[in-house]
mmCIF file of C-alpha atoms in Angstrom:
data_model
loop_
_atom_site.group_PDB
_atom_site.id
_atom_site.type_symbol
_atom_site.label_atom_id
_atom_site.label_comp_id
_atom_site.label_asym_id
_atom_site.label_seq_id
_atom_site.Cartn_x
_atom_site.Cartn_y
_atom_site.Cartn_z
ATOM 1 C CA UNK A 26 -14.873 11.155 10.387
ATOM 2 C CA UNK A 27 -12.451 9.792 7.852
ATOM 3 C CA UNK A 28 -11.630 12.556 6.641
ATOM 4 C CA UNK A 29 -10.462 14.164 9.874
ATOM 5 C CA UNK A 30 -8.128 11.062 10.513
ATOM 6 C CA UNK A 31 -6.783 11.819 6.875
ATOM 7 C CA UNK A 32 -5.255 15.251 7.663
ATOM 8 C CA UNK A 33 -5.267 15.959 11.477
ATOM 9 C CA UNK A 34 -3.059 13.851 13.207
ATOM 10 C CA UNK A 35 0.262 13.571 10.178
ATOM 11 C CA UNK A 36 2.888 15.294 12.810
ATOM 12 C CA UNK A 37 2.341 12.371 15.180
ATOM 13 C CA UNK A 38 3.080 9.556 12.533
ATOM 14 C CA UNK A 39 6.905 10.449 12.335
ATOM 15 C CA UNK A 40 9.659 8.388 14.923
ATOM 16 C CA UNK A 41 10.416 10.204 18.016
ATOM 17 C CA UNK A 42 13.719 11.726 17.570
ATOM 18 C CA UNK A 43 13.768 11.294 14.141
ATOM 19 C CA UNK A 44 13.612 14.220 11.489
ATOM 20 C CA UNK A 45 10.743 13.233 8.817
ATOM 21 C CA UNK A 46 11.618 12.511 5.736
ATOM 22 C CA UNK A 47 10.740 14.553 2.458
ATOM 23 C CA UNK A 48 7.804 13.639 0.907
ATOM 24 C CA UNK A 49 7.731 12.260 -2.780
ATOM 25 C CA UNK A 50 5.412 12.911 -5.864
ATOM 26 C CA UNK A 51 3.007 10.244 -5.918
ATOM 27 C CA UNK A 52 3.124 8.871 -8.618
ATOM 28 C CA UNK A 53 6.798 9.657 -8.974
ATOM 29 C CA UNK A 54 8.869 9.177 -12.491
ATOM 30 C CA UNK A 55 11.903 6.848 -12.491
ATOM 31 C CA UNK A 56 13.843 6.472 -15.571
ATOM 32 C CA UNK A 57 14.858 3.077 -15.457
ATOM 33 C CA UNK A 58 14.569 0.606 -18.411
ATOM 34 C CA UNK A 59 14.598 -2.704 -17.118
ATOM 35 C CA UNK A 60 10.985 -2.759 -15.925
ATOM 36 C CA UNK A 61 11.239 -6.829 -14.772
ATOM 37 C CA UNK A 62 13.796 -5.983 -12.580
ATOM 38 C CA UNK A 63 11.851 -2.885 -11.156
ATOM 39 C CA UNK A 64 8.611 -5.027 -10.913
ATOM 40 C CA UNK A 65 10.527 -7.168 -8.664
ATOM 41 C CA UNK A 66 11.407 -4.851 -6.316
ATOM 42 C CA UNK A 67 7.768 -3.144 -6.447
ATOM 43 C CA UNK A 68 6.518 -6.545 -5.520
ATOM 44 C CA UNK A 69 9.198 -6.935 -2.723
ATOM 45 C CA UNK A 70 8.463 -3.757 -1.290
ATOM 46 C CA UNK A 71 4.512 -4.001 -0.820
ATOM 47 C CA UNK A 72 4.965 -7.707 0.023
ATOM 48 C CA UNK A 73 6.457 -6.456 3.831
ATOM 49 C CA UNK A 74 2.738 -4.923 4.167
ATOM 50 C CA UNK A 75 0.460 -6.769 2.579
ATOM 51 C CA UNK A 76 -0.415 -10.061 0.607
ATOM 52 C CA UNK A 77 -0.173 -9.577 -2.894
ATOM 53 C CA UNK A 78 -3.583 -10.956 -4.404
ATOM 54 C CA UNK A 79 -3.615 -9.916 -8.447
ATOM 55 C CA UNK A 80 -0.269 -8.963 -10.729
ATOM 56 C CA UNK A 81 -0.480 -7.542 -13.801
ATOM 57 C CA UNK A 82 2.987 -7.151 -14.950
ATOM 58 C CA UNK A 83 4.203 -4.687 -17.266
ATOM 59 C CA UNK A 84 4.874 -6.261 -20.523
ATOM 60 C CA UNK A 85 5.697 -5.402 -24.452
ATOM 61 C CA UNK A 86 2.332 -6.377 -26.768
ATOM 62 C CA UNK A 87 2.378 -6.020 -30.220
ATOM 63 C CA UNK A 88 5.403 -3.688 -29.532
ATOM 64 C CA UNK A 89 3.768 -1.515 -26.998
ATOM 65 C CA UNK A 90 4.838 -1.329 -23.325
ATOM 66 C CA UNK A 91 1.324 -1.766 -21.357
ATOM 67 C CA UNK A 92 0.666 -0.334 -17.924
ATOM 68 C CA UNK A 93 1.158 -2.649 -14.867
ATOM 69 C CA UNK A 94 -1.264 -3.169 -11.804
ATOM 70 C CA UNK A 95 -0.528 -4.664 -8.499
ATOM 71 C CA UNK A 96 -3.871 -5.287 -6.086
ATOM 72 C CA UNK A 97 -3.349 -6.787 -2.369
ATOM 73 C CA UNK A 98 -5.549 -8.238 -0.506
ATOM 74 C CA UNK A 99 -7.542 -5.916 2.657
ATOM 75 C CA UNK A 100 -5.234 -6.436 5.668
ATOM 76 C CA UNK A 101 -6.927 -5.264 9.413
ATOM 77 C CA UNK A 102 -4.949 -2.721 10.557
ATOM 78 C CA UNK A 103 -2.396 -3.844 13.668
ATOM 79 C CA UNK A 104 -3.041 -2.266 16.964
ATOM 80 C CA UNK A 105 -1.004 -0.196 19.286
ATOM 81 C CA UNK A 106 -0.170 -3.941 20.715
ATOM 82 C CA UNK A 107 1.635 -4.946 17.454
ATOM 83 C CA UNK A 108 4.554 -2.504 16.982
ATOM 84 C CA UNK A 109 6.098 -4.812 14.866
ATOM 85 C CA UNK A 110 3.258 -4.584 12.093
ATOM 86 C CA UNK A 111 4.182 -1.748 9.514
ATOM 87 C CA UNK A 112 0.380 -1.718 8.272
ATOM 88 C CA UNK A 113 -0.538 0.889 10.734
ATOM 89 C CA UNK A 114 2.303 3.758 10.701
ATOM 90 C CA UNK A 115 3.225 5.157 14.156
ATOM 91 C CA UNK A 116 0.677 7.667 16.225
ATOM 92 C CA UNK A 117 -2.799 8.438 15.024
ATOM 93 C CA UNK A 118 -3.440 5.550 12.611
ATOM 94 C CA UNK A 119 -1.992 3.042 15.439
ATOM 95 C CA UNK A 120 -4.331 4.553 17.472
ATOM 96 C CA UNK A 121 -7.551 3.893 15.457
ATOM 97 C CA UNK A 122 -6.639 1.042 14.476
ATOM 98 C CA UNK A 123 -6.862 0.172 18.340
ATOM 99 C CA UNK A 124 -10.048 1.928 18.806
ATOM 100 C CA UNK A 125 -12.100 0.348 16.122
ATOM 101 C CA UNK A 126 -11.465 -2.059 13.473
ATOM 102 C CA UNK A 127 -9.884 -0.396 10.348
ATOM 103 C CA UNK A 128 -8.506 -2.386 7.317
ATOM 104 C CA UNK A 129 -6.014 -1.190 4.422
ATOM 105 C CA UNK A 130 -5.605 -2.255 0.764
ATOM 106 C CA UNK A 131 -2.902 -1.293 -1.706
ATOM 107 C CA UNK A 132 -3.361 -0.330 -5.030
ATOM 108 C CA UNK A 133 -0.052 -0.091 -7.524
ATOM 109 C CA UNK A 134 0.134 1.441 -11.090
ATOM 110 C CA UNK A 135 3.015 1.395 -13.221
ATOM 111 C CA UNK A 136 2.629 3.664 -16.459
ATOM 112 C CA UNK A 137 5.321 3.510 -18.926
ATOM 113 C CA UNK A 138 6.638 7.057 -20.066
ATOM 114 C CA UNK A 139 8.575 8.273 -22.384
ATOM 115 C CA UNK A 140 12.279 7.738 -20.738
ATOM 116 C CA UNK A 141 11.217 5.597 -17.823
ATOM 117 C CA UNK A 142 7.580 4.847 -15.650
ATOM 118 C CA UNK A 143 5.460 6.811 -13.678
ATOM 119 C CA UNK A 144 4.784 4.661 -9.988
ATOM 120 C CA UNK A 145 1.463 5.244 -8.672
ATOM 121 C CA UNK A 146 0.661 3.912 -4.956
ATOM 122 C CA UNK A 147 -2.644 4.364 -3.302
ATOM 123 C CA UNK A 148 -3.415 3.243 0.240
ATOM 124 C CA UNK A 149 -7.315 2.482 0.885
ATOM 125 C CA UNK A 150 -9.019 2.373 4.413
ATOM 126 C CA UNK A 151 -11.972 1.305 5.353
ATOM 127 C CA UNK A 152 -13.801 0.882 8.658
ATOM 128 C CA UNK A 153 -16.547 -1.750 9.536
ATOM 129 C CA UNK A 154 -19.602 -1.179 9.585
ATOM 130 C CA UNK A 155 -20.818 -2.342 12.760
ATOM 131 C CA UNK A 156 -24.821 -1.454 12.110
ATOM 132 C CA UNK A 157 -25.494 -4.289 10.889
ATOM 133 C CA UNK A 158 -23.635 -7.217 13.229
ATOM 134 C CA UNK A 159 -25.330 -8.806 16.411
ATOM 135 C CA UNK A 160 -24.513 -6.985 19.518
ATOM 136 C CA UNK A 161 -21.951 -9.644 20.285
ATOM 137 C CA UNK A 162 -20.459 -9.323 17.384
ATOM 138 C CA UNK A 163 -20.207 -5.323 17.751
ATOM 139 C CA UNK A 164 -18.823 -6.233 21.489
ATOM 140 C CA UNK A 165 -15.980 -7.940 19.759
ATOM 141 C CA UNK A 166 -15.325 -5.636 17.357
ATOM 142 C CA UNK A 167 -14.971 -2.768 20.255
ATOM 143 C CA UNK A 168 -11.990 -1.574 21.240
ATOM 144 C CA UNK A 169 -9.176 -4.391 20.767
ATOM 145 C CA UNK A 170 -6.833 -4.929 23.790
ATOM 146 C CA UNK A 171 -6.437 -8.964 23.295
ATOM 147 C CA UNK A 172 -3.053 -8.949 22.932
ATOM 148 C CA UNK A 173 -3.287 -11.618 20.041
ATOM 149 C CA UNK A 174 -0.404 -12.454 18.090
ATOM 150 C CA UNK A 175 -1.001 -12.695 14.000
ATOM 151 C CA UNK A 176 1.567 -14.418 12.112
ATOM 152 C CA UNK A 177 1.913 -12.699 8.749
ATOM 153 C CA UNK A 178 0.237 -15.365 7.004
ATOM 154 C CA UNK A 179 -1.972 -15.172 8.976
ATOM 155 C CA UNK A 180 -6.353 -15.656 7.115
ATOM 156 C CA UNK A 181 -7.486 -12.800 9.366
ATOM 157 C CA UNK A 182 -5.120 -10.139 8.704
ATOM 158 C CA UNK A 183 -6.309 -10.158 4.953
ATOM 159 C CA UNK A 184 -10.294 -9.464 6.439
ATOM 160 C CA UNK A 185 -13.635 -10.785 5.448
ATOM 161 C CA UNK A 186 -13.887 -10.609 1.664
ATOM 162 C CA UNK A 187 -17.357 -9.497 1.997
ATOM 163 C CA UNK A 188 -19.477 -5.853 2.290
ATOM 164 C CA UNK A 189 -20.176 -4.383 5.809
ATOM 165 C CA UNK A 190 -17.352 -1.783 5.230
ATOM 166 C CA UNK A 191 -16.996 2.052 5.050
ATOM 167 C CA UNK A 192 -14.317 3.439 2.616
ATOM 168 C CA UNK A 193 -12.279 6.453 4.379
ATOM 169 C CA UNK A 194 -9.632 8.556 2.982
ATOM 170 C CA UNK A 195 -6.150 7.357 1.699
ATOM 171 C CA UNK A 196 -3.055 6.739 4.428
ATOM 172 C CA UNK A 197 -1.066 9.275 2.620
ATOM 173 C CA UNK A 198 1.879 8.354 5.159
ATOM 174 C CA UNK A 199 1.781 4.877 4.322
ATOM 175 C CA UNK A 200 2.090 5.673 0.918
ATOM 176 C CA UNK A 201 4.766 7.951 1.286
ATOM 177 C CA UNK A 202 6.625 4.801 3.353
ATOM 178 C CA UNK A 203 5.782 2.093 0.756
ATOM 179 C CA UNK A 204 6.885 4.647 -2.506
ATOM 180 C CA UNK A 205 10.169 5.761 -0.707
ATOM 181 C CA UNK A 206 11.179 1.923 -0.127
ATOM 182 C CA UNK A 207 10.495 1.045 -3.694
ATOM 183 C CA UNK A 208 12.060 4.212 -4.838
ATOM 184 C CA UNK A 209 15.653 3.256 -2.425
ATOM 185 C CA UNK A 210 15.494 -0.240 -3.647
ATOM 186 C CA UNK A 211 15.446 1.301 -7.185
ATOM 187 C CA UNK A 212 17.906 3.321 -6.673
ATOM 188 C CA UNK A 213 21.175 1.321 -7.485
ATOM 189 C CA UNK A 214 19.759 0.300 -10.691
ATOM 190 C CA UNK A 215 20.759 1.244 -13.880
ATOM 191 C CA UNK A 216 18.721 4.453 -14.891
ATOM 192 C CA UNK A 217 19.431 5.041 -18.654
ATOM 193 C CA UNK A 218 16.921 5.682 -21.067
ATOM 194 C CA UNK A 219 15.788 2.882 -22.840
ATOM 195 C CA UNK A 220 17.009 1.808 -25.949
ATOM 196 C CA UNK A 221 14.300 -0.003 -27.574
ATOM 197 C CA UNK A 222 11.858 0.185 -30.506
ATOM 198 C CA UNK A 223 9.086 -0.316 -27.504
ATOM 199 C CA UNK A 224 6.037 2.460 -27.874
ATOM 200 C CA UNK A 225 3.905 3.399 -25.162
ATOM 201 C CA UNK A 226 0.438 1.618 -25.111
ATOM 202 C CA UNK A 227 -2.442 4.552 -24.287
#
């Protein structure tokens, strides 16, 4: 079933009246050398999504540029209720959300290159697994047409931190929206090659 959400339903996840924007390699090379500056804006750009819950920065050991990671926590996926939440991208993945409870998790690697980093960004979902809850919970956690306003902050948008859920596919589309920002927020910064002694940590 998660794989059918994955692939059938992209066309109805662009704006009405608006012409979809070109897709990006994922991970996609920028040649940029200051990679504080650029882990600033990676962390600006995935904090309007999700909480941020483990950083490791990129960072020069022994003379070697090692690989960052950025981890957030599992957000449940706004409804068709909560247009202003850009955790669930427009059409299909709205829609499920609605329908059953879905969460989503992001996942960012930074790999230095030679001439600039490689930017990775993975999008997990996962569904509950309702076998196992009481029937009342399984009621509640039915199709969800409360209404309720979440305030980013907000304990329950970052879900249970415990088992009872199914890992899907990727949301390639929310990706795609998550990459692009960080890549237009990268863009009016300087893009030389580096000039440092700096090797690349494998």
């Amino acid at each position: 079933m998660g794989s059918i959400g994955c692939s059938s339903f992209v066309p109805l996840l662009h704006h009405a009246g608006s012409a979809p924007a070109a897709p990006v390699d994922n991970p996609h090379f920028v040649a940029i050398r200051d990679y504080e500056l650029m882990w600033e804006q990676i962390v600006d750009a995935v904090d309007s999504h999700f909480k941020i819950r483990t950083e490791q920065r990129v960072r020069v050991v022994a003379g070697q540029l090692t690989e960052g990671r950025l981890e957030t926590y599992p957000r449940i996926g706004s409804t068709m209720l909560e247009p202003w939440h850009t955790d669930s991208t427009r059409g299909y993945e709205k829609l499920e959300s609605t329908l059953q409870t879905i969460r989503r998790r992001c996942i960012v690697r930074v790999t230095p290159e030679q001439g600039g980093y490689f930017i990775g960004v993975e999008v997990h979902k996962e569904m509950e697994d309702v076998t196992g809850p009481s029937n009342t919970q399984m009621a509640l956690d039915g199709v969800r047409f409360d209404g309720t306003l979440r305030s980013g902050e907000s304990t329950g948008e970052l879900g249970p931190q415990t088992d009872g859920w199914i890992p899907l596919c990727r949301d390639v589309l929310l990706e795609q929206r998550i990459l692009q920002d960080i890549l237009a927020r990268l863009n009016g910064i300087e893009t030389e090659r580096p000039q440092t002694p700096f090797t690349i940590h494998q």
